[in-house]
PDB file as gemmi writes it, atoms N, CA and C in Angstrom:
CRYST1    1.000    1.000    1.000  90.00  90.00  90.00 P 1                      
ATOM      1  N   UNK A   1      -4.874  12.926  30.176  1.00  0.00           N  
ATOM      2  CA  UNK A   1      -5.266  12.216  28.965  1.00  0.00           C  
ATOM      3  C   UNK A   1      -5.672  10.803  29.362  1.00  0.00           C  
ATOM      4  N   UNK A   2      -6.869  10.353  28.979  1.00  0.00           N  
ATOM      5  CA  UNK A   2      -7.315   9.018  29.353  1.00  0.00           C  
ATOM      6  C   UNK A   2      -6.500   7.941  28.633  1.00  0.00           C  
ATOM      7  N   UNK A   3      -6.168   6.886  29.365  1.00  0.00           N  
ATOM      8  CA  UNK A   3      -5.506   5.694  28.815  1.00  0.00           C  
ATOM      9  C   UNK A   3      -4.150   5.954  28.180  1.00  0.00           C  
ATOM     10  N   UNK A   4      -3.502   7.038  28.454  1.00  0.00           N  
ATOM     11  CA  UNK A   4      -2.215   7.263  27.813  1.00  0.00           C  
ATOM     12  C   UNK A   4      -1.445   8.383  28.461  1.00  0.00           C  
ATOM     13  N   UNK A   5      -0.267   8.614  27.944  1.00  0.00           N  
ATOM     14  CA  UNK A   5       0.544   9.710  28.443  1.00  0.00           C  
ATOM     15  C   UNK A   5       0.898  10.606  27.276  1.00  0.00           C  
ATOM     16  N   UNK A   6       1.293  11.829  27.578  1.00  0.00           N  
ATOM     17  CA  UNK A   6       1.580  12.799  26.523  1.00  0.00           C  
ATOM     18  C   UNK A   6       2.900  13.481  26.838  1.00  0.00           C  
ATOM     19  N   UNK A   7       3.746  13.601  25.818  1.00  0.00           N  
ATOM     20  CA  UNK A   7       5.013  14.303  25.943  1.00  0.00           C  
ATOM     21  C   UNK A   7       4.957  15.499  25.021  1.00  0.00           C  
ATOM     22  N   UNK A   8       5.217  16.679  25.559  1.00  0.00           N  
ATOM     23  CA  UNK A   8       5.148  17.888  24.751  1.00  0.00           C  
ATOM     24  C   UNK A   8       6.532  18.475  24.557  1.00  0.00           C  
ATOM     25  N   UNK A   9       6.749  19.018  23.358  1.00  0.00           N  
ATOM     26  CA  UNK A   9       8.011  19.657  23.039  1.00  0.00           C  
ATOM     27  C   UNK A   9       7.756  20.869  22.183  1.00  0.00           C  
ATOM     28  N   UNK A  10       8.813  21.452  21.699  1.00  0.00           N  
ATOM     29  CA  UNK A  10       8.682  22.662  20.895  1.00  0.00           C  
ATOM     30  C   UNK A  10       8.036  22.397  19.542  1.00  0.00           C  
ATOM     31  N   UNK A  11       8.287  21.246  18.957  1.00  0.00           N  
ATOM     32  CA  UNK A  11       7.809  20.952  17.611  1.00  0.00           C  
ATOM     33  C   UNK A  11       6.434  20.296  17.585  1.00  0.00           C  
ATOM     34  N   UNK A  12       5.988  19.730  18.684  1.00  0.00           N  
ATOM     35  CA  UNK A  12       4.697  19.054  18.682  1.00  0.00           C  
ATOM     36  C   UNK A  12       4.580  18.161  19.891  1.00  0.00           C  
ATOM     37  N   UNK A  13       3.699  17.203  19.802  1.00  0.00           N  
ATOM     38  CA  UNK A  13       3.510  16.294  20.924  1.00  0.00           C  
ATOM     39  C   UNK A  13       3.300  14.880  20.399  1.00  0.00           C  
ATOM     40  N   UNK A  14       3.572  13.910  21.266  1.00  0.00           N  
ATOM     41  CA  UNK A  14       3.389  12.498  20.940  1.00  0.00           C  
ATOM     42  C   UNK A  14       2.477  11.906  21.994  1.00  0.00           C  
ATOM     43  N   UNK A  15       1.417  11.243  21.548  1.00  0.00           N  
ATOM     44  CA  UNK A  15       0.509  10.564  22.461  1.00  0.00           C  
ATOM     45  C   UNK A  15       0.812   9.073  22.417  1.00  0.00           C  
ATOM     46  N   UNK A  16       0.887   8.442  23.588  1.00  0.00           N  
ATOM     47  CA  UNK A  16       1.149   7.016  23.666  1.00  0.00           C  
ATOM     48  C   UNK A  16      -0.032   6.367  24.381  1.00  0.00           C  
ATOM     49  N   UNK A  17      -0.838   5.637  23.618  1.00  0.00           N  
ATOM     50  CA  UNK A  17      -2.006   4.967  24.179  1.00  0.00           C  
ATOM     51  C   UNK A  17      -1.689   3.496  24.386  1.00  0.00           C  
ATOM     52  N   UNK A  18      -2.105   2.969  25.499  1.00  0.00           N  
ATOM     53  CA  UNK A  18      -1.851   1.564  25.792  1.00  0.00           C  
ATOM     54  C   UNK A  18      -3.073   0.687  25.559  1.00  0.00           C  
ATOM     55  N   UNK A  19      -4.269   1.275  25.496  1.00  0.00           N  
ATOM     56  CA  UNK A  19      -5.489   0.490  25.273  1.00  0.00           C  
ATOM     57  C   UNK A  19      -6.600   1.420  24.803  1.00  0.00           C  
ATOM     58  N   UNK A  20      -7.701   0.832  24.406  1.00  0.00           N  
ATOM     59  CA  UNK A  20      -8.866   1.604  24.005  1.00  0.00           C  
ATOM     60  C   UNK A  20      -8.820   2.083  22.568  1.00  0.00           C  
ATOM     61  N   UNK A  21      -9.701   3.021  22.264  1.00  0.00           N  
ATOM     62  CA  UNK A  21      -9.841   3.534  20.903  1.00  0.00           C  
ATOM     63  C   UNK A  21      -8.557   4.201  20.413  1.00  0.00           C  
ATOM     64  N   UNK A  22      -7.870   4.929  21.281  1.00  0.00           N  
ATOM     65  CA  UNK A  22      -6.623   5.582  20.902  1.00  0.00           C  
ATOM     66  C   UNK A  22      -5.582   4.575  20.439  1.00  0.00           C  
ATOM     67  N   UNK A  23      -5.497   3.434  21.114  1.00  0.00           N  
ATOM     68  CA  UNK A  23      -4.548   2.376  20.744  1.00  0.00           C  
ATOM     69  C   UNK A  23      -4.877   1.854  19.345  1.00  0.00           C  
ATOM     70  N   UNK A  24      -6.164   1.651  19.057  1.00  0.00           N  
ATOM     71  CA  UNK A  24      -6.573   1.178  17.736  1.00  0.00           C  
ATOM     72  C   UNK A  24      -6.231   2.168  16.640  1.00  0.00           C  
ATOM     73  N   UNK A  25      -6.417   3.454  16.921  1.00  0.00           N  
ATOM     74  CA  UNK A  25      -6.077   4.477  15.933  1.00  0.00           C  
ATOM     75  C   UNK A  25      -4.577   4.528  15.671  1.00  0.00           C  
ATOM     76  N   UNK A  26      -3.780   4.394  16.732  1.00  0.00           N  
ATOM     77  CA  UNK A  26      -2.329   4.378  16.552  1.00  0.00           C  
ATOM     78  C   UNK A  26      -1.884   3.162  15.735  1.00  0.00           C  
ATOM     79  N   UNK A  27      -2.505   2.022  15.966  1.00  0.00           N  
ATOM     80  CA  UNK A  27      -2.163   0.817  15.193  1.00  0.00           C  
ATOM     81  C   UNK A  27      -2.541   0.996  13.725  1.00  0.00           C  
ATOM     82  N   UNK A  28      -3.704   1.593  13.460  1.00  0.00           N  
ATOM     83  CA  UNK A  28      -4.106   1.857  12.074  1.00  0.00           C  
ATOM     84  C   UNK A  28      -3.132   2.826  11.408  1.00  0.00           C  
ATOM     85  N   UNK A  29      -2.698   3.856  12.123  1.00  0.00           N  
ATOM     86  CA  UNK A  29      -1.728   4.809  11.576  1.00  0.00           C  
ATOM     87  C   UNK A  29      -0.405   4.115  11.280  1.00  0.00           C  
ATOM     88  N   UNK A  30       0.016   3.198  12.142  1.00  0.00           N  
ATOM     89  CA  UNK A  30       1.259   2.461  11.920  1.00  0.00           C  
ATOM     90  C   UNK A  30       1.168   1.604  10.664  1.00  0.00           C  
ATOM     91  N   UNK A  31       0.035   0.902  10.496  1.00  0.00           N  
ATOM     92  CA  UNK A  31      -0.150   0.065   9.300  1.00  0.00           C  
ATOM     93  C   UNK A  31      -0.181   0.917   8.037  1.00  0.00           C  
ATOM     94  N   UNK A  32      -0.859   2.061   8.094  1.00  0.00           N  
ATOM     95  CA  UNK A  32      -0.903   2.961   6.935  1.00  0.00           C  
ATOM     96  C   UNK A  32       0.491   3.455   6.570  1.00  0.00           C  
ATOM     97  N   UNK A  33       1.268   3.845   7.564  1.00  0.00           N  
ATOM     98  CA  UNK A  33       2.633   4.323   7.303  1.00  0.00           C  
ATOM     99  C   UNK A  33       3.484   3.214   6.696  1.00  0.00           C  
ATOM    100  N   UNK A  34       3.333   2.006   7.194  1.00  0.00           N  
ATOM    101  CA  UNK A  34       4.091   0.866   6.657  1.00  0.00           C  
ATOM    102  C   UNK A  34       3.711   0.599   5.202  1.00  0.00           C  
ATOM    103  N   UNK A  35       2.423   0.653   4.887  1.00  0.00           N  
ATOM    104  CA  UNK A  35       1.975   0.438   3.507  1.00  0.00           C  
ATOM    105  C   UNK A  35       2.496   1.528   2.580  1.00  0.00           C  
ATOM    106  N   UNK A  36       2.479   2.769   3.024  1.00  0.00           N  
ATOM    107  CA  UNK A  36       2.998   3.870   2.197  1.00  0.00           C  
ATOM    108  C   UNK A  36       4.490   3.674   1.951  1.00  0.00           C  
ATOM    109  N   UNK A  37       5.225   3.283   2.983  1.00  0.00           N  
ATOM    110  CA  UNK A  37       6.666   3.053   2.836  1.00  0.00           C  
ATOM    111  C   UNK A  37       6.930   1.953   1.812  1.00  0.00           C  
ATOM    112  N   UNK A  38       6.205   0.832   1.931  1.00  0.00           N  
ATOM    113  CA  UNK A  38       6.401  -0.281   0.997  1.00  0.00           C  
ATOM    114  C   UNK A  38       6.032   0.128  -0.424  1.00  0.00           C  
ATOM    115  N   UNK A  39       4.936   0.869  -0.589  1.00  0.00           N  
ATOM    116  CA  UNK A  39       4.507   1.306  -1.918  1.00  0.00           C  
ATOM    117  C   UNK A  39       5.541   2.223  -2.546  1.00  0.00           C  
ATOM    118  N   UNK A  40       6.057   3.165  -1.791  1.00  0.00           N  
ATOM    119  CA  UNK A  40       7.063   4.090  -2.319  1.00  0.00           C  
ATOM    120  C   UNK A  40       8.349   3.365  -2.669  1.00  0.00           C  
ATOM    121  N   UNK A  41       8.728   2.393  -1.855  1.00  0.00           N  
ATOM    122  CA  UNK A  41       9.943   1.623  -2.131  1.00  0.00           C  
ATOM    123  C   UNK A  41       9.789   0.831  -3.427  1.00  0.00           C  
ATOM    124  N   UNK A  42       8.635   0.202  -3.618  1.00  0.00           N  
ATOM    125  CA  UNK A  42       8.399  -0.553  -4.849  1.00  0.00           C  
ATOM    126  C   UNK A  42       8.323   0.368  -6.059  1.00  0.00           C  
ATOM    127  N   UNK A  43       7.747   1.556  -5.886  1.00  0.00           N  
ATOM    128  CA  UNK A  43       7.640   2.505  -6.985  1.00  0.00           C  
ATOM    129  C   UNK A  43       9.027   2.942  -7.464  1.00  0.00           C  
ATOM    130  N   UNK A  44       9.980   3.004  -6.546  1.00  0.00           N  
ATOM    131  CA  UNK A  44      11.330   3.439  -6.901  1.00  0.00           C  
ATOM    132  C   UNK A  44      12.102   2.358  -7.648  1.00  0.00           C  
ATOM    133  N   UNK A  45      11.661   1.109  -7.546  1.00  0.00           N  
ATOM    134  CA  UNK A  45      12.358   0.022  -8.221  1.00  0.00           C  
ATOM    135  C   UNK A  45      12.087   0.064  -9.723  1.00  0.00           C  
ATOM    136  N   UNK A  46      13.016  -0.440 -10.471  1.00  0.00           N  
ATOM    137  CA  UNK A  46      12.869  -0.531 -11.915  1.00  0.00           C  
ATOM    138  C   UNK A  46      12.066  -1.776 -12.269  1.00  0.00           C  
ATOM    139  N   UNK A  47      11.313  -1.734 -13.390  1.00  0.00           N  
ATOM    140  CA  UNK A  47      10.546  -2.911 -13.803  1.00  0.00           C  
ATOM    141  C   UNK A  47      11.425  -4.154 -13.974  1.00  0.00           C  
ATOM    142  N   UNK A  48      12.680  -3.960 -14.355  1.00  0.00           N  
ATOM    143  CA  UNK A  48      13.574  -5.105 -14.532  1.00  0.00           C  
ATOM    144  C   UNK A  48      13.793  -5.858 -13.221  1.00  0.00           C  
ATOM    145  N   UNK A  49      13.618  -5.160 -12.097  1.00  0.00           N  
ATOM    146  CA  UNK A  49      13.749  -5.797 -10.794  1.00  0.00           C  
ATOM    147  C   UNK A  49      12.415  -6.357 -10.310  1.00  0.00           C  
ATOM    148  N   UNK A  50      11.344  -5.638 -10.581  1.00  0.00           N  
ATOM    149  CA  UNK A  50      10.036  -5.989 -10.043  1.00  0.00           C  
ATOM    150  C   UNK A  50       9.374  -7.134 -10.799  1.00  0.00           C  
ATOM    151  N   UNK A  51       9.447  -7.138 -12.135  1.00  0.00           N  
ATOM    152  CA  UNK A  51       8.739  -8.156 -12.921  1.00  0.00           C  
ATOM    153  C   UNK A  51       9.239  -9.573 -12.650  1.00  0.00           C  
ATOM    154  N   UNK A  52      10.534  -9.820 -12.572  1.00  0.00           N  
ATOM    155  CA  UNK A  52      10.961 -11.183 -12.234  1.00  0.00           C  
ATOM    156  C   UNK A  52      10.471 -11.630 -10.852  1.00  0.00           C  
ATOM    157  N   UNK A  53      10.429 -10.706  -9.896  1.00  0.00           N  
ATOM    158  CA  UNK A  53       9.928 -11.050  -8.559  1.00  0.00           C  
ATOM    159  C   UNK A  53       8.439 -11.384  -8.616  1.00  0.00           C  
ATOM    160  N   UNK A  54       7.683 -10.621  -9.424  1.00  0.00           N  
ATOM    161  CA  UNK A  54       6.254 -10.906  -9.591  1.00  0.00           C  
ATOM    162  C   UNK A  54       6.065 -12.289 -10.213  1.00  0.00           C  
ATOM    163  N   UNK A  55       6.841 -12.602 -11.245  1.00  0.00           N  
ATOM    164  CA  UNK A  55       6.749 -13.906 -11.892  1.00  0.00           C  
ATOM    165  C   UNK A  55       7.036 -15.028 -10.895  1.00  0.00           C  
ATOM    166  N   UNK A  56       8.018 -14.807 -10.033  1.00  0.00           N  
ATOM    167  CA  UNK A  56       8.353 -15.823  -9.037  1.00  0.00           C  
ATOM    168  C   UNK A  56       7.206 -16.027  -8.052  1.00  0.00           C  
ATOM    169  N   UNK A  57       6.632 -14.921  -7.563  1.00  0.00           N  
ATOM    170  CA  UNK A  57       5.544 -15.029  -6.588  1.00  0.00           C  
ATOM    171  C   UNK A  57       4.303 -15.696  -7.180  1.00  0.00           C  
ATOM    172  N   UNK A  58       4.072 -15.492  -8.490  1.00  0.00           N  
ATOM    173  CA  UNK A  58       2.896 -16.078  -9.148  1.00  0.00           C  
ATOM    174  C   UNK A  58       3.207 -17.409  -9.825  1.00  0.00           C  
ATOM    175  N   UNK A  59       4.435 -17.905  -9.654  1.00  0.00           N  
ATOM    176  CA  UNK A  59       4.877 -19.176 -10.241  1.00  0.00           C  
ATOM    177  C   UNK A  59       4.698 -19.179 -11.759  1.00  0.00           C  
ATOM    178  N   UNK A  60       5.116 -18.094 -12.416  1.00  0.00           N  
ATOM    179  CA  UNK A  60       5.041 -17.991 -13.874  1.00  0.00           C  
ATOM    180  C   UNK A  60       6.372 -18.422 -14.479  1.00  0.00           C  
ATOM    181  N   UNK A  61       6.330 -19.009 -15.669  1.00  0.00           N  
ATOM    182  CA  UNK A  61       7.567 -19.414 -16.350  1.00  0.00           C  
ATOM    183  C   UNK A  61       8.349 -18.188 -16.829  1.00  0.00           C  
ATOM    184  N   UNK A  62       7.648 -17.187 -17.317  1.00  0.00           N  
ATOM    185  CA  UNK A  62       8.257 -15.947 -17.796  1.00  0.00           C  
ATOM    186  C   UNK A  62       7.610 -14.783 -17.064  1.00  0.00           C  
ATOM    187  N   UNK A  63       8.326 -13.655 -16.997  1.00  0.00           N  
ATOM    188  CA  UNK A  63       7.674 -12.527 -16.345  1.00  0.00           C  
ATOM    189  C   UNK A  63       6.716 -11.857 -17.323  1.00  0.00           C  
ATOM    190  N   UNK A  64       5.644 -11.267 -16.785  1.00  0.00           N  
ATOM    191  CA  UNK A  64       4.596 -10.706 -17.634  1.00  0.00           C  
ATOM    192  C   UNK A  64       5.052  -9.450 -18.376  1.00  0.00           C  
ATOM    193  N   UNK A  65       4.767  -9.400 -19.655  1.00  0.00           N  
ATOM    194  CA  UNK A  65       5.079  -8.206 -20.457  1.00  0.00           C  
ATOM    195  C   UNK A  65       3.901  -7.237 -20.442  1.00  0.00           C  
ATOM    196  N   UNK A  66       2.695  -7.764 -20.296  1.00  0.00           N  
ATOM    197  CA  UNK A  66       1.486  -6.931 -20.275  1.00  0.00           C  
ATOM    198  C   UNK A  66       0.628  -7.358 -19.085  1.00  0.00           C  
ATOM    199  N   UNK A  67       0.220  -6.382 -18.306  1.00  0.00           N  
ATOM    200  CA  UNK A  67      -0.645  -6.636 -17.154  1.00  0.00           C  
ATOM    201  C   UNK A  67      -1.848  -5.713 -17.279  1.00  0.00           C  
ATOM    202  N   UNK A  68      -3.040  -6.280 -17.189  1.00  0.00           N  
ATOM    203  CA  UNK A  68      -4.273  -5.485 -17.219  1.00  0.00           C  
ATOM    204  C   UNK A  68      -5.032  -5.733 -15.925  1.00  0.00           C  
ATOM    205  N   UNK A  69      -5.427  -4.652 -15.284  1.00  0.00           N  
ATOM    206  CA  UNK A  69      -6.172  -4.724 -14.033  1.00  0.00           C  
ATOM    207  C   UNK A  69      -7.529  -4.069 -14.231  1.00  0.00           C  
ATOM    208  N   UNK A  70      -8.583  -4.777 -13.832  1.00  0.00           N  
ATOM    209  CA  UNK A  70      -9.946  -4.272 -13.967  1.00  0.00           C  
ATOM    210  C   UNK A  70     -10.559  -4.095 -12.591  1.00  0.00           C  
ATOM    211  N   UNK A  71     -11.394  -3.078 -12.458  1.00  0.00           N  
ATOM    212  CA  UNK A  71     -12.147  -2.862 -11.230  1.00  0.00           C  
ATOM    213  C   UNK A  71     -13.558  -2.481 -11.620  1.00  0.00           C  
ATOM    214  N   UNK A  72     -14.521  -3.290 -11.208  1.00  0.00           N  
ATOM    215  CA  UNK A  72     -15.931  -2.982 -11.454  1.00  0.00           C  
ATOM    216  C   UNK A  72     -16.667  -3.079 -10.112  1.00  0.00           C  
ATOM    217  N   UNK A  73     -16.679  -1.975  -9.364  1.00  0.00           N  
ATOM    218  CA  UNK A  73     -17.299  -2.016  -8.038  1.00  0.00           C  
ATOM    219  C   UNK A  73     -18.810  -2.205  -8.128  1.00  0.00           C  
ATOM    220  N   UNK A  74     -19.350  -2.868  -7.134  1.00  0.00           N  
ATOM    221  CA  UNK A  74     -20.787  -3.082  -7.047  1.00  0.00           C  
ATOM    222  C   UNK A  74     -21.351  -2.060  -6.068  1.00  0.00           C  
ATOM    223  N   UNK A  75     -22.098  -1.101  -6.595  1.00  0.00           N  
ATOM    224  CA  UNK A  75     -22.661  -0.050  -5.730  1.00  0.00           C  
ATOM    225  C   UNK A  75     -24.178  -0.121  -5.716  1.00  0.00           C  
ATOM    226  N   UNK A  76     -24.689  -1.319  -5.648  1.00  0.00           N  
ATOM    227  CA  UNK A  76     -26.127  -1.486  -5.533  1.00  0.00           C  
ATOM    228  C   UNK A  76     -26.855  -1.566  -6.862  1.00  0.00           C  
ATOM    229  N   UNK A  77     -26.154  -1.693  -7.959  1.00  0.00           N  
ATOM    230  CA  UNK A  77     -26.803  -1.909  -9.237  1.00  0.00           C  
ATOM    231  C   UNK A  77     -27.078  -0.675 -10.062  1.00  0.00           C  
ATOM    232  N   UNK A  78     -27.061   0.511  -9.484  1.00  0.00           N  
ATOM    233  CA  UNK A  78     -27.329   1.688 -10.299  1.00  0.00           C  
ATOM    234  C   UNK A  78     -26.040   2.457 -10.549  1.00  0.00           C  
ATOM    235  N   UNK A  79     -25.935   2.982 -11.737  1.00  0.00           N  
ATOM    236  CA  UNK A  79     -24.776   3.773 -12.137  1.00  0.00           C  
ATOM    237  C   UNK A  79     -23.463   2.992 -11.962  1.00  0.00           C  
ATOM    238  N   UNK A  80     -23.476   1.755 -12.418  1.00  0.00           N  
ATOM    239  CA  UNK A  80     -22.265   0.937 -12.310  1.00  0.00           C  
ATOM    240  C   UNK A  80     -21.165   1.530 -13.178  1.00  0.00           C  
ATOM    241  N   UNK A  81     -19.959   1.488 -12.699  1.00  0.00           N  
ATOM    242  CA  UNK A  81     -18.803   2.006 -13.424  1.00  0.00           C  
ATOM    243  C   UNK A  81     -17.709   0.946 -13.404  1.00  0.00           C  
ATOM    244  N   UNK A  82     -16.737   1.126 -14.257  1.00  0.00           N  
ATOM    245  CA  UNK A  82     -15.598   0.218 -14.292  1.00  0.00           C  
ATOM    246  C   UNK A  82     -14.360   0.975 -14.718  1.00  0.00           C  
ATOM    247  N   UNK A  83     -13.223   0.397 -14.408  1.00  0.00           N  
ATOM    248  CA  UNK A  83     -11.976   1.026 -14.832  1.00  0.00           C  
ATOM    249  C   UNK A  83     -10.961  -0.066 -15.166  1.00  0.00           C  
ATOM    250  N   UNK A  84      -9.988   0.310 -16.000  1.00  0.00           N  
ATOM    251  CA  UNK A  84      -8.934  -0.616 -16.367  1.00  0.00           C  
ATOM    252  C   UNK A  84      -7.609   0.145 -16.398  1.00  0.00           C  
ATOM    253  N   UNK A  85      -6.566  -0.505 -15.900  1.00  0.00           N  
ATOM    254  CA  UNK A  85      -5.216   0.026 -15.966  1.00  0.00           C  
ATOM    255  C   UNK A  85      -4.356  -1.004 -16.675  1.00  0.00           C  
ATOM    256  N   UNK A  86      -3.519  -0.557 -17.599  1.00  0.00           N  
ATOM    257  CA  UNK A  86      -2.634  -1.463 -18.345  1.00  0.00           C  
ATOM    258  C   UNK A  86      -1.191  -1.092 -18.091  1.00  0.00           C  
ATOM    259  N   UNK A  87      -0.369  -2.103 -17.857  1.00  0.00           N  
ATOM    260  CA  UNK A  87       1.075  -1.934 -17.719  1.00  0.00           C  
ATOM    261  C   UNK A  87       1.754  -2.688 -18.856  1.00  0.00           C  
ATOM    262  N   UNK A  88       2.638  -2.020 -19.546  1.00  0.00           N  
ATOM    263  CA  UNK A  88       3.445  -2.658 -20.578  1.00  0.00           C  
ATOM    264  C   UNK A  88       4.903  -2.623 -20.135  1.00  0.00           C  
ATOM    265  N   UNK A  89       5.525  -3.788 -20.110  1.00  0.00           N  
ATOM    266  CA  UNK A  89       6.901  -3.902 -19.654  1.00  0.00           C  
ATOM    267  C   UNK A  89       7.096  -3.270 -18.279  1.00  0.00           C  
ATOM    268  N   UNK A  90       6.073  -3.392 -17.434  1.00  0.00           N  
ATOM    269  CA  UNK A  90       6.168  -2.905 -16.070  1.00  0.00           C  
ATOM    270  C   UNK A  90       5.870  -1.443 -15.857  1.00  0.00           C  
ATOM    271  N   UNK A  91       5.494  -0.730 -16.918  1.00  0.00           N  
ATOM    272  CA  UNK A  91       5.215   0.704 -16.786  1.00  0.00           C  
ATOM    273  C   UNK A  91       3.768   0.998 -17.173  1.00  0.00           C  
ATOM    274  N   UNK A  92       3.111   1.885 -16.404  1.00  0.00           N  
ATOM    275  CA  UNK A  92       1.696   2.183 -16.700  1.00  0.00           C  
ATOM    276  C   UNK A  92       1.525   2.937 -18.007  1.00  0.00           C  
TER     277      UNK A  92                                                      
END                                                                             
């Protein structure tokens, strides 16, 4: 295997890349796994825990009771679309 070593076992194999394209892919996989872990952990929290933390991070006097998020992607001007998500008391 170029630029790395491989360990094989009964259940599968693990590739360890030290440089090159394989190293970049492993780093991207690590970041993706970390983001999924953080997202799942936050999803498990109750709004009573999350909203005060959000207020603190945004320097708000009170925590938000209503949050609206808009997305209007620019895809070259044709067939433009948009979406909105609303959270009330921390729940979608």
